[in-house]
């Protein structure tokens, strides 16, 4: 278990139009100019946008993996310790953060391509 910084960066390539901006000690993650995450390489942690409900659930269920970062409006940002999470769960959280931020048509195309929210026939 655990994801390296390089593995995290590779994971971002699976999401459309992700751009990175360097902000000193952190790297901002954006889609169409709007932020959905941060990477701190030195601490091997990422901050991800989530709903407040998701933030509360993650932190209360597994405080050794997740921390409250901050809340802004209807969103609760969560710090994720990369060495304490598996790739599939991390991808799900990153994809959710991306979906909360990307334009609706882009999200719909991504979800259709990945069969998210579709029932098996």
PDB file of C-alpha atoms in Angstrom:
ATOM      1  CA  UNK A   1       0.000   0.000   0.000  1.00  0.00           C
ATOM      2  CA  UNK A   2       1.055   3.579  -0.531  1.00  0.00           C
ATOM      3  CA  UNK A   3       1.540   5.798  -3.553  1.00  0.00           C
ATOM      4  CA  UNK A   4       4.737   7.624  -4.426  1.00  0.00           C
ATOM      5  CA  UNK A   5       4.783  11.221  -5.658  1.00  0.00           C
ATOM      6  CA  UNK A   6       5.740   9.966  -9.132  1.00  0.00           C
ATOM      7  CA  UNK A   7       2.829   7.506  -9.127  1.00  0.00           C
ATOM      8  CA  UNK A   8       0.505  10.322  -8.096  1.00  0.00           C
ATOM      9  CA  UNK A   9       1.743  12.481 -10.968  1.00  0.00           C
ATOM     10  CA  UNK A  10       1.207   9.572 -13.389  1.00  0.00           C
ATOM     11  CA  UNK A  11      -2.332   9.185 -12.080  1.00  0.00           C
ATOM     12  CA  UNK A  12      -3.099  12.811 -13.009  1.00  0.00           C
ATOM     13  CA  UNK A  13      -2.453  11.987 -16.663  1.00  0.00           C
ATOM     14  CA  UNK A  14      -5.692   9.958 -16.656  1.00  0.00           C
ATOM     15  CA  UNK A  15      -7.742  13.137 -16.157  1.00  0.00           C
ATOM     16  CA  UNK A  16      -8.362  15.579 -19.028  1.00  0.00           C
ATOM     17  CA  UNK A  17      -6.751  19.011 -19.109  1.00  0.00           C
ATOM     18  CA  UNK A  18      -4.990  18.893 -15.743  1.00  0.00           C
ATOM     19  CA  UNK A  19      -2.479  21.707 -15.426  1.00  0.00           C
ATOM     20  CA  UNK A  20       0.125  22.109 -12.706  1.00  0.00           C
ATOM     21  CA  UNK A  21       1.368  25.410 -11.344  1.00  0.00           C
ATOM     22  CA  UNK A  22       4.319  25.691  -8.997  1.00  0.00           C
ATOM     23  CA  UNK A  23       3.695  27.767  -5.906  1.00  0.00           C
ATOM     24  CA  UNK A  24       6.954  27.474  -4.022  1.00  0.00           C
ATOM     25  CA  UNK A  25       6.640  24.535  -1.655  1.00  0.00           C
ATOM     26  CA  UNK A  26       3.555  23.132  -3.379  1.00  0.00           C
ATOM     27  CA  UNK A  27       2.175  22.364  -6.813  1.00  0.00           C
ATOM     28  CA  UNK A  28      -1.356  23.504  -7.625  1.00  0.00           C
ATOM     29  CA  UNK A  29      -3.599  21.217  -9.680  1.00  0.00           C
ATOM     30  CA  UNK A  30      -6.130  22.880 -11.952  1.00  0.00           C
ATOM     31  CA  UNK A  31      -8.633  22.109 -14.665  1.00  0.00           C
ATOM     32  CA  UNK A  32      -9.637  24.993 -16.946  1.00  0.00           C
ATOM     33  CA  UNK A  33      -7.992  27.437 -14.547  1.00  0.00           C
ATOM     34  CA  UNK A  34      -9.822  26.253 -11.421  1.00  0.00           C
ATOM     35  CA  UNK A  35      -8.063  24.485  -8.569  1.00  0.00           C
ATOM     36  CA  UNK A  36      -8.986  21.023  -7.372  1.00  0.00           C
ATOM     37  CA  UNK A  37      -5.850  19.966  -5.527  1.00  0.00           C
ATOM     38  CA  UNK A  38      -2.351  20.607  -4.244  1.00  0.00           C
ATOM     39  CA  UNK A  39       0.748  18.451  -3.976  1.00  0.00           C
ATOM     40  CA  UNK A  40       3.433  18.912  -1.333  1.00  0.00           C
ATOM     41  CA  UNK A  41       6.346  16.774  -2.491  1.00  0.00           C
ATOM     42  CA  UNK A  42       8.397  17.326   0.671  1.00  0.00           C
ATOM     43  CA  UNK A  43       5.711  15.832   2.923  1.00  0.00           C
ATOM     44  CA  UNK A  44       4.325  13.419   0.306  1.00  0.00           C
ATOM     45  CA  UNK A  45       0.809  14.718   0.853  1.00  0.00           C
ATOM     46  CA  UNK A  46      -1.912  16.060  -1.400  1.00  0.00           C
ATOM     47  CA  UNK A  47      -4.821  18.343  -0.638  1.00  0.00           C
ATOM     48  CA  UNK A  48      -8.018  17.545  -2.513  1.00  0.00           C
ATOM     49  CA  UNK A  49     -11.327  19.301  -2.944  1.00  0.00           C
ATOM     50  CA  UNK A  50     -14.291  17.346  -1.562  1.00  0.00           C
ATOM     51  CA  UNK A  51     -17.766  17.991  -0.279  1.00  0.00           C
ATOM     52  CA  UNK A  52     -17.910  18.901   3.382  1.00  0.00           C
ATOM     53  CA  UNK A  53     -19.768  15.647   4.060  1.00  0.00           C
ATOM     54  CA  UNK A  54     -17.012  13.627   2.368  1.00  0.00           C
ATOM     55  CA  UNK A  55     -14.330  15.547   4.249  1.00  0.00           C
ATOM     56  CA  UNK A  56     -15.967  14.763   7.590  1.00  0.00           C
ATOM     57  CA  UNK A  57     -16.488  11.095   6.715  1.00  0.00           C
ATOM     58  CA  UNK A  58     -12.926  10.520   5.494  1.00  0.00           C
ATOM     59  CA  UNK A  59     -11.260  12.210   8.455  1.00  0.00           C
ATOM     60  CA  UNK A  60     -13.470  10.550  11.067  1.00  0.00           C
ATOM     61  CA  UNK A  61     -13.117   7.062   9.561  1.00  0.00           C
ATOM     62  CA  UNK A  62      -9.348   7.116   8.960  1.00  0.00           C
ATOM     63  CA  UNK A  63      -7.542  10.008  10.673  1.00  0.00           C
ATOM     64  CA  UNK A  64      -4.197   8.285  10.072  1.00  0.00           C
ATOM     65  CA  UNK A  65      -4.730   8.773   6.301  1.00  0.00           C
ATOM     66  CA  UNK A  66      -6.787  11.982   6.064  1.00  0.00           C
ATOM     67  CA  UNK A  67      -6.704  15.414   7.734  1.00  0.00           C
ATOM     68  CA  UNK A  68      -8.960  18.421   7.481  1.00  0.00           C
ATOM     69  CA  UNK A  69      -7.197  21.066   5.404  1.00  0.00           C
ATOM     70  CA  UNK A  70      -9.825  23.822   5.308  1.00  0.00           C
ATOM     71  CA  UNK A  71     -13.390  24.539   4.246  1.00  0.00           C
ATOM     72  CA  UNK A  72     -14.460  27.072   1.640  1.00  0.00           C
ATOM     73  CA  UNK A  73     -18.123  27.556   0.877  1.00  0.00           C
ATOM     74  CA  UNK A  74     -19.692  24.155   0.294  1.00  0.00           C
ATOM     75  CA  UNK A  75     -16.343  22.386  -0.059  1.00  0.00           C
ATOM     76  CA  UNK A  76     -14.119  20.737   2.521  1.00  0.00           C
ATOM     77  CA  UNK A  77     -10.527  20.187   1.459  1.00  0.00           C
ATOM     78  CA  UNK A  78      -8.779  17.049   2.702  1.00  0.00           C
ATOM     79  CA  UNK A  79      -5.072  16.318   3.152  1.00  0.00           C
ATOM     80  CA  UNK A  80      -4.175  12.789   2.023  1.00  0.00           C
ATOM     81  CA  UNK A  81      -0.990  11.030   3.162  1.00  0.00           C
ATOM     82  CA  UNK A  82       0.238   9.277   0.005  1.00  0.00           C
ATOM     83  CA  UNK A  83       2.116   6.548   1.874  1.00  0.00           C
ATOM     84  CA  UNK A  84      -1.095   5.443   3.615  1.00  0.00           C
ATOM     85  CA  UNK A  85      -3.516   5.060   0.697  1.00  0.00           C
ATOM     86  CA  UNK A  86      -3.756   2.710  -2.263  1.00  0.00           C
ATOM     87  CA  UNK A  87      -3.780   3.872  -5.858  1.00  0.00           C
ATOM     88  CA  UNK A  88      -7.403   2.964  -6.641  1.00  0.00           C
ATOM     89  CA  UNK A  89      -8.826   4.836  -3.666  1.00  0.00           C
ATOM     90  CA  UNK A  90      -6.573   7.817  -4.375  1.00  0.00           C
ATOM     91  CA  UNK A  91      -7.637   7.903  -8.033  1.00  0.00           C
ATOM     92  CA  UNK A  92     -11.285   7.878  -6.963  1.00  0.00           C
ATOM     93  CA  UNK A  93     -10.716  10.853  -4.650  1.00  0.00           C
ATOM     94  CA  UNK A  94      -8.704  12.781  -7.259  1.00  0.00           C
ATOM     95  CA  UNK A  95     -11.338  12.084  -9.912  1.00  0.00           C
ATOM     96  CA  UNK A  96     -14.080  13.288  -7.549  1.00  0.00           C
ATOM     97  CA  UNK A  97     -12.128  16.488  -6.841  1.00  0.00           C
ATOM     98  CA  UNK A  98     -11.638  16.991 -10.584  1.00  0.00           C
ATOM     99  CA  UNK A  99     -15.363  16.369 -11.229  1.00  0.00           C
ATOM    100  CA  UNK A 100     -16.321  18.958  -8.591  1.00  0.00           C
ATOM    101  CA  UNK A 101     -14.251  21.515 -10.511  1.00  0.00           C
ATOM    102  CA  UNK A 102     -14.328  20.765 -14.243  1.00  0.00           C
ATOM    103  CA  UNK A 103     -17.081  22.121 -16.524  1.00  0.00           C
ATOM    104  CA  UNK A 104     -20.193  19.912 -16.660  1.00  0.00           C
ATOM    105  CA  UNK A 105     -19.797  18.818 -20.312  1.00  0.00           C
ATOM    106  CA  UNK A 106     -16.221  17.726 -19.600  1.00  0.00           C
ATOM    107  CA  UNK A 107     -17.344  15.802 -16.497  1.00  0.00           C
ATOM    108  CA  UNK A 108     -20.141  14.098 -18.446  1.00  0.00           C
ATOM    109  CA  UNK A 109     -17.697  12.988 -21.158  1.00  0.00           C
ATOM    110  CA  UNK A 110     -15.221  11.705 -18.546  1.00  0.00           C
ATOM    111  CA  UNK A 111     -17.924   9.786 -16.664  1.00  0.00           C
ATOM    112  CA  UNK A 112     -19.241   8.238 -19.895  1.00  0.00           C
ATOM    113  CA  UNK A 113     -15.755   7.172 -20.973  1.00  0.00           C
ATOM    114  CA  UNK A 114     -15.085   5.577 -17.572  1.00  0.00           C
ATOM    115  CA  UNK A 115     -18.583   4.119 -17.149  1.00  0.00           C
ATOM    116  CA  UNK A 116     -19.106   6.024 -13.913  1.00  0.00           C
ATOM    117  CA  UNK A 117     -22.670   6.094 -12.683  1.00  0.00           C
ATOM    118  CA  UNK A 118     -23.837   3.658 -15.325  1.00  0.00           C
ATOM    119  CA  UNK A 119     -25.572   0.446 -14.361  1.00  0.00           C
ATOM    120  CA  UNK A 120     -24.432  -2.847 -15.820  1.00  0.00           C
ATOM    121  CA  UNK A 121     -26.794  -4.303 -18.392  1.00  0.00           C
TER     122      UNK A 121
END
